[in-house]
């Protein structure tokens, strides 16, 4: 596998925002940036239309990635930027490209003034099928958005990074997911907020006597389990400040609420075979629809 940060570029504002984020991440990782542009063939009669003639096709397949690469080299001195032009189904081509990359970045349109992403079919397909981490970046994402405000209250690239937030299921704690989140926090010199949600006991619905004591006991037990799980990771990454957040409630809601001021949100995706096809899970769906921050989806067993 060639270790690169790969970004899918189609010339849209959201893909250009993704390319800028990918360039910054590649610089943090010390890896080359690969720009992948996929041209999907169209039926012959359509190609005869004036707006889809040979010159237009050449512009999209050659000029767009070339111009993007030149701009990224200027804005990120010292970053190695390469381009790759592919032909075929964009979802299939980008999934194959993702499987041979260290990390893949895709753009997604935002819902205007509402938080979250407009996840298109291509992005959704890559998220659901890629075997390597994929990051989704909304249109309009700026470098300063990932940083805390400066003394004047204005977000600035010169200020420290906002925390990286990891959504963690204690029932399936995967080292790939934990390693990705700790590594992302370490590269940014940012705190890592590990969020774990758990369900309240069924008896609380009936308000039985002793529910308060049981809830307190469960709260302490869940918090202790999270601390024990993270102990070895604190030792591996001693410079990363770890903030533990164990909450009772819906995993999706707790994670969304904990991600308001994050620089990056990291979630896992269980790799499983289903008659209905690959899935990304309801928690990831919720995060994509309600969080403005770039979201990393990390596949794991």
CSV table of C-alpha atoms in Angstrom, one decimal:
chain,number,residue,atom,x,y,z
A,1,UNK,CA,0.0,0.0,0.0
A,2,UNK,CA,1.3,3.4,-1.0
A,3,UNK,CA,0.9,5.6,2.1
A,4,UNK,CA,-0.9,8.7,0.9
A,5,UNK,CA,-3.7,11.0,2.0
A,6,UNK,CA,-6.1,10.7,-1.0
A,7,UNK,CA,-8.9,13.1,-1.8
A,8,UNK,CA,-11.7,12.8,-4.4
A,9,UNK,CA,-12.0,15.9,-6.5
A,10,UNK,CA,-14.8,16.7,-8.9
A,11,UNK,CA,-14.4,20.5,-9.0
A,12,UNK,CA,-17.3,21.2,-6.7
A,13,UNK,CA,-16.9,23.6,-3.7
A,14,UNK,CA,-17.3,20.7,-1.3
A,15,UNK,CA,-14.6,18.7,-3.0
A,16,UNK,CA,-12.3,21.7,-3.0
A,17,UNK,CA,-12.9,22.2,0.8
A,18,UNK,CA,-12.1,18.5,1.2
A,19,UNK,CA,-8.9,18.9,-0.8
A,20,UNK,CA,-7.7,21.8,1.5
A,21,UNK,CA,-8.5,19.7,4.6
A,22,UNK,CA,-6.7,16.7,3.1
A,23,UNK,CA,-3.6,18.9,2.3
A,24,UNK,CA,-3.5,20.1,5.9
A,25,UNK,CA,-3.9,16.5,7.2
A,26,UNK,CA,-1.2,15.2,4.8
A,27,UNK,CA,1.2,17.8,6.1
A,28,UNK,CA,0.4,16.8,9.7
A,29,UNK,CA,1.0,13.1,8.8
A,30,UNK,CA,4.1,13.8,6.7
A,31,UNK,CA,2.6,12.0,3.8
A,32,UNK,CA,2.0,12.9,0.1
A,33,UNK,CA,-1.4,14.1,-1.0
A,34,UNK,CA,-3.0,12.3,-4.0
A,35,UNK,CA,-5.8,14.0,-5.9
A,36,UNK,CA,-8.1,11.5,-7.6
A,37,UNK,CA,-10.5,12.7,-10.3
A,38,UNK,CA,-12.9,10.1,-11.7
A,39,UNK,CA,-14.5,10.7,-15.1
A,40,UNK,CA,-17.7,8.7,-15.5
A,41,UNK,CA,-18.3,7.8,-19.2
A,42,UNK,CA,-21.6,9.0,-20.6
A,43,UNK,CA,-23.6,7.5,-23.5
A,44,UNK,CA,-22.4,8.4,-26.9
A,45,UNK,CA,-25.4,10.6,-27.9
A,46,UNK,CA,-24.9,12.7,-24.8
A,47,UNK,CA,-21.3,13.3,-25.6
A,48,UNK,CA,-22.3,15.0,-28.8
A,49,UNK,CA,-24.1,17.8,-26.9
A,50,UNK,CA,-22.2,21.1,-27.2
A,51,UNK,CA,-21.6,21.4,-23.4
A,52,UNK,CA,-20.2,17.9,-23.2
A,53,UNK,CA,-17.8,18.0,-26.1
A,54,UNK,CA,-14.2,16.9,-26.2
A,55,UNK,CA,-12.8,20.2,-24.9
A,56,UNK,CA,-15.1,20.1,-21.8
A,57,UNK,CA,-14.2,16.5,-21.1
A,58,UNK,CA,-10.5,17.3,-21.4
A,59,UNK,CA,-10.9,20.3,-19.0
A,60,UNK,CA,-12.6,18.2,-16.3
A,61,UNK,CA,-10.3,15.2,-16.6
A,62,UNK,CA,-7.0,17.2,-16.9
A,63,UNK,CA,-7.3,20.9,-16.0
A,64,UNK,CA,-9.4,20.6,-12.8
A,65,UNK,CA,-7.0,18.3,-11.0
A,66,UNK,CA,-3.9,20.0,-12.4
A,67,UNK,CA,-5.1,23.5,-11.3
A,68,UNK,CA,-6.1,22.1,-7.9
A,69,UNK,CA,-2.7,20.5,-7.4
A,70,UNK,CA,-0.8,23.7,-8.4
A,71,UNK,CA,-2.9,25.8,-6.0
A,72,UNK,CA,-2.4,23.3,-3.1
A,73,UNK,CA,1.4,23.3,-3.7
A,74,UNK,CA,1.5,27.1,-3.5
A,75,UNK,CA,-0.6,27.2,-0.3
A,76,UNK,CA,1.2,24.3,1.3
A,77,UNK,CA,4.9,24.7,0.5
A,78,UNK,CA,6.9,21.4,0.8
A,79,UNK,CA,3.8,19.2,0.4
A,80,UNK,CA,4.2,16.6,-2.3
A,81,UNK,CA,1.0,16.6,-4.4
A,82,UNK,CA,0.3,14.0,-7.1
A,83,UNK,CA,-2.8,13.5,-9.3
A,84,UNK,CA,-4.5,10.4,-10.6
A,85,UNK,CA,-7.2,10.5,-13.3
A,86,UNK,CA,-9.5,7.5,-13.4
A,87,UNK,CA,-12.4,6.4,-15.6
A,88,UNK,CA,-15.4,4.5,-14.4
A,89,UNK,CA,-18.1,4.5,-11.8
A,90,UNK,CA,-17.0,7.1,-9.2
A,91,UNK,CA,-18.1,5.1,-6.2
A,92,UNK,CA,-16.3,2.0,-7.3
A,93,UNK,CA,-13.2,3.9,-8.4
A,94,UNK,CA,-12.9,5.9,-5.2
A,95,UNK,CA,-13.5,2.9,-3.0
A,96,UNK,CA,-10.6,1.1,-4.7
A,97,UNK,CA,-8.5,4.2,-4.3
A,98,UNK,CA,-9.4,4.4,-0.6
A,99,UNK,CA,-8.4,0.8,0.0
A,100,UNK,CA,-4.9,1.6,-1.1
A,101,UNK,CA,-4.5,4.8,0.8
A,102,UNK,CA,-3.7,5.7,4.4
A,103,UNK,CA,-6.7,8.0,4.6
A,104,UNK,CA,-9.3,9.2,2.1
A,105,UNK,CA,-11.1,12.5,2.2
A,106,UNK,CA,-14.4,13.3,0.5
A,107,UNK,CA,-16.5,16.5,0.3
A,108,UNK,CA,-20.1,16.8,1.1
A,109,UNK,CA,-22.6,19.6,0.8
A,110,UNK,CA,-23.9,21.1,4.0
A,111,UNK,CA,-27.5,21.7,4.8
A,112,UNK,CA,-27.2,25.4,4.5
A,113,UNK,CA,-27.6,26.9,8.0
A,114,UNK,CA,-28.5,23.5,9.5
A,115,UNK,CA,-25.7,21.4,11.0
A,116,UNK,CA,-24.6,18.3,9.2
A,117,UNK,CA,-23.9,16.9,5.7
A,118,UNK,CA,-25.7,16.2,2.6
A,119,UNK,CA,-24.3,12.7,2.0
A,120,UNK,CA,-24.5,11.9,-1.7
A,121,UNK,CA,-24.7,8.4,-3.1
A,122,UNK,CA,-21.0,8.3,-4.0
A,123,UNK,CA,-19.8,9.4,-0.5
A,124,UNK,CA,-22.2,7.1,1.2
A,125,UNK,CA,-21.1,4.1,-1.0
A,126,UNK,CA,-17.4,4.8,-0.2
A,127,UNK,CA,-18.1,5.2,3.5
A,128,UNK,CA,-20.0,1.9,3.6
A,129,UNK,CA,-17.5,-0.2,1.6
A,130,UNK,CA,-14.0,1.3,2.1
A,131,UNK,CA,-11.6,-0.8,4.2
A,132,UNK,CA,-9.6,2.2,5.3
A,133,UNK,CA,-10.6,5.4,7.2
A,134,UNK,CA,-12.6,7.9,5.3
A,135,UNK,CA,-13.1,11.5,6.3
A,136,UNK,CA,-16.1,13.6,5.2
A,137,UNK,CA,-15.7,17.4,5.0
A,138,UNK,CA,-18.5,19.8,4.5
A,139,UNK,CA,-18.5,22.6,2.0
A,140,UNK,CA,-17.3,25.8,3.5
A,141,UNK,CA,-14.9,24.2,6.0
A,142,UNK,CA,-12.1,26.5,6.9
A,143,UNK,CA,-8.8,25.8,8.6
A,144,UNK,CA,-9.6,28.2,11.4
A,145,UNK,CA,-12.8,26.3,12.2
A,146,UNK,CA,-10.7,23.5,13.7
A,147,UNK,CA,-9.0,25.9,16.2
A,148,UNK,CA,-10.0,27.6,19.4
A,149,UNK,CA,-10.7,31.4,19.3
A,150,UNK,CA,-7.8,33.7,19.7
A,151,UNK,CA,-7.7,36.2,22.6
A,152,UNK,CA,-10.0,38.5,20.6
A,153,UNK,CA,-12.6,35.7,20.3
A,154,UNK,CA,-11.9,35.0,16.6
A,155,UNK,CA,-11.1,31.4,15.5
A,156,UNK,CA,-7.5,31.4,14.3
A,157,UNK,CA,-5.0,28.9,12.8
A,158,UNK,CA,-2.5,30.3,15.3
A,159,UNK,CA,-4.6,29.1,18.2
A,160,UNK,CA,-4.6,25.6,19.6
A,161,UNK,CA,-6.7,22.9,18.0
A,162,UNK,CA,-10.2,22.1,19.4
A,163,UNK,CA,-10.5,18.6,20.9
A,164,UNK,CA,-10.7,15.5,18.8
A,165,UNK,CA,-13.9,13.6,19.8
A,166,UNK,CA,-14.1,9.8,19.7
A,167,UNK,CA,-17.3,7.9,20.0
A,168,UNK,CA,-16.5,4.6,21.7
A,169,UNK,CA,-18.6,1.5,22.3
A,170,UNK,CA,-17.1,-0.4,25.3
A,171,UNK,CA,-18.7,-3.6,24.0
A,172,UNK,CA,-16.6,-3.5,20.8
A,173,UNK,CA,-13.4,-1.4,21.5
A,174,UNK,CA,-11.2,-1.8,18.5
A,175,UNK,CA,-7.5,-0.9,18.5
A,176,UNK,CA,-7.7,0.5,14.9
A,177,UNK,CA,-10.3,3.0,16.0
A,178,UNK,CA,-8.6,3.9,19.2
A,179,UNK,CA,-5.2,4.2,17.4
A,180,UNK,CA,-6.7,6.5,14.8
A,181,UNK,CA,-8.2,8.8,17.3
A,182,UNK,CA,-5.2,9.0,19.6
A,183,UNK,CA,-2.9,9.6,16.5
A,184,UNK,CA,-5.2,12.4,15.3
A,185,UNK,CA,-5.1,14.1,18.7
A,186,UNK,CA,-1.3,13.7,19.0
A,187,UNK,CA,-0.7,15.2,15.6
A,188,UNK,CA,-2.8,18.2,16.5
A,189,UNK,CA,-1.5,18.6,20.0
A,190,UNK,CA,-5.2,18.5,21.0
A,191,UNK,CA,-7.1,16.9,23.8
A,192,UNK,CA,-8.9,13.7,23.0
A,193,UNK,CA,-12.5,13.5,24.4
A,194,UNK,CA,-13.6,9.9,24.5
A,195,UNK,CA,-17.4,9.6,24.6
A,196,UNK,CA,-19.2,6.5,25.8
A,197,UNK,CA,-23.0,6.3,26.1
A,198,UNK,CA,-24.9,3.6,28.0
A,199,UNK,CA,-28.5,2.8,28.5
A,200,UNK,CA,-30.4,3.3,31.8
A,201,UNK,CA,-31.7,0.2,33.5
A,202,UNK,CA,-35.1,-1.1,32.4
A,203,UNK,CA,-36.5,-0.7,35.9
A,204,UNK,CA,-36.1,3.1,35.8
A,205,UNK,CA,-39.2,3.2,33.6
A,206,UNK,CA,-41.2,1.9,36.5
A,207,UNK,CA,-39.5,4.2,39.1
A,208,UNK,CA,-38.8,1.3,41.5
A,209,UNK,CA,-37.4,2.0,44.9
A,210,UNK,CA,-33.7,1.9,44.7
A,211,UNK,CA,-33.4,3.1,41.2
A,212,UNK,CA,-31.2,6.1,42.2
A,213,UNK,CA,-28.7,3.9,44.0
A,214,UNK,CA,-28.7,1.5,41.0
A,215,UNK,CA,-28.1,4.3,38.6
A,216,UNK,CA,-25.2,5.7,40.7
A,217,UNK,CA,-23.7,2.2,40.8
A,218,UNK,CA,-24.0,1.8,37.0
A,219,UNK,CA,-22.6,5.3,36.4
A,220,UNK,CA,-19.5,4.5,38.5
A,221,UNK,CA,-19.1,1.1,36.9
A,222,UNK,CA,-19.3,2.5,33.3
A,223,UNK,CA,-16.9,5.3,34.1
A,224,UNK,CA,-14.4,2.8,35.7
A,225,UNK,CA,-14.7,0.5,32.7
A,226,UNK,CA,-13.9,3.4,30.4
A,227,UNK,CA,-10.9,4.4,32.5
A,228,UNK,CA,-9.5,0.9,32.5
A,229,UNK,CA,-9.9,0.5,28.8
A,230,UNK,CA,-8.0,3.7,28.1
A,231,UNK,CA,-5.2,3.1,30.6
A,232,UNK,CA,-2.8,1.4,28.2
A,233,UNK,CA,-3.6,4.1,25.5
A,234,UNK,CA,-2.7,6.9,27.9
A,235,UNK,CA,0.7,5.1,28.3
A,236,UNK,CA,1.2,4.8,24.6
A,237,UNK,CA,0.3,8.5,24.1
A,238,UNK,CA,1.5,10.3,27.3
A,239,UNK,CA,1.4,13.7,25.7
A,240,UNK,CA,-2.3,13.4,24.8
A,241,UNK,CA,-4.7,14.9,27.3
A,242,UNK,CA,-7.6,12.4,27.6
A,243,UNK,CA,-11.0,13.6,28.7
A,244,UNK,CA,-13.4,10.8,29.6
A,245,UNK,CA,-17.1,11.3,29.1
A,246,UNK,CA,-19.4,8.4,30.1
A,247,UNK,CA,-23.0,9.4,29.8
A,248,UNK,CA,-26.4,7.6,30.2
A,249,UNK,CA,-28.5,8.1,27.1
A,250,UNK,CA,-28.8,7.6,23.4
A,251,UNK,CA,-25.3,6.9,21.9
A,252,UNK,CA,-26.1,9.1,18.9
A,253,UNK,CA,-27.5,12.0,20.9
A,254,UNK,CA,-24.7,11.9,23.5
A,255,UNK,CA,-22.0,11.9,20.8
A,256,UNK,CA,-23.6,14.7,18.8
A,257,UNK,CA,-24.0,16.8,22.0
A,258,UNK,CA,-20.3,16.2,22.8
A,259,UNK,CA,-19.1,17.2,19.4
A,260,UNK,CA,-20.2,20.8,19.3
A,261,UNK,CA,-16.7,22.2,19.7
A,262,UNK,CA,-14.5,19.5,18.1
A,263,UNK,CA,-11.9,19.8,15.4
A,264,UNK,CA,-12.5,16.2,14.3
A,265,UNK,CA,-15.1,13.6,15.2
A,266,UNK,CA,-14.1,9.9,15.0
A,267,UNK,CA,-16.6,7.1,14.8
A,268,UNK,CA,-16.2,3.4,13.9
A,269,UNK,CA,-18.0,1.2,11.4
A,270,UNK,CA,-18.3,-2.5,12.0
A,271,UNK,CA,-17.3,-4.4,8.9
A,272,UNK,CA,-20.0,-7.1,8.4
A,273,UNK,CA,-21.7,-9.0,5.7
A,274,UNK,CA,-25.5,-8.4,5.4
A,275,UNK,CA,-28.1,-9.5,2.9
A,276,UNK,CA,-29.1,-5.9,2.7
A,277,UNK,CA,-25.6,-4.8,1.8
A,278,UNK,CA,-23.0,-2.7,3.7
A,279,UNK,CA,-24.2,-0.2,6.3
A,280,UNK,CA,-22.6,2.6,8.2
A,281,UNK,CA,-24.8,2.4,11.3
A,282,UNK,CA,-27.3,4.7,12.9
A,283,UNK,CA,-24.8,6.5,15.2
A,284,UNK,CA,-22.7,7.5,12.2
A,285,UNK,CA,-25.8,8.6,10.3
A,286,UNK,CA,-26.8,10.8,13.2
A,287,UNK,CA,-23.3,12.3,13.4
A,288,UNK,CA,-23.2,13.1,9.7
A,289,UNK,CA,-26.6,14.8,9.8
A,290,UNK,CA,-26.0,16.9,13.0
A,291,UNK,CA,-22.3,17.7,13.2
A,292,UNK,CA,-20.5,20.4,11.3
A,293,UNK,CA,-17.1,19.2,12.1
A,294,UNK,CA,-15.2,16.9,9.7
A,295,UNK,CA,-16.1,13.3,10.5
A,296,UNK,CA,-13.7,10.3,10.2
A,297,UNK,CA,-15.3,6.9,9.8
A,298,UNK,CA,-12.9,4.1,10.7
A,299,UNK,CA,-13.8,0.5,9.6
A,300,UNK,CA,-13.0,-2.3,12.0
A,301,UNK,CA,-13.9,-5.9,12.7
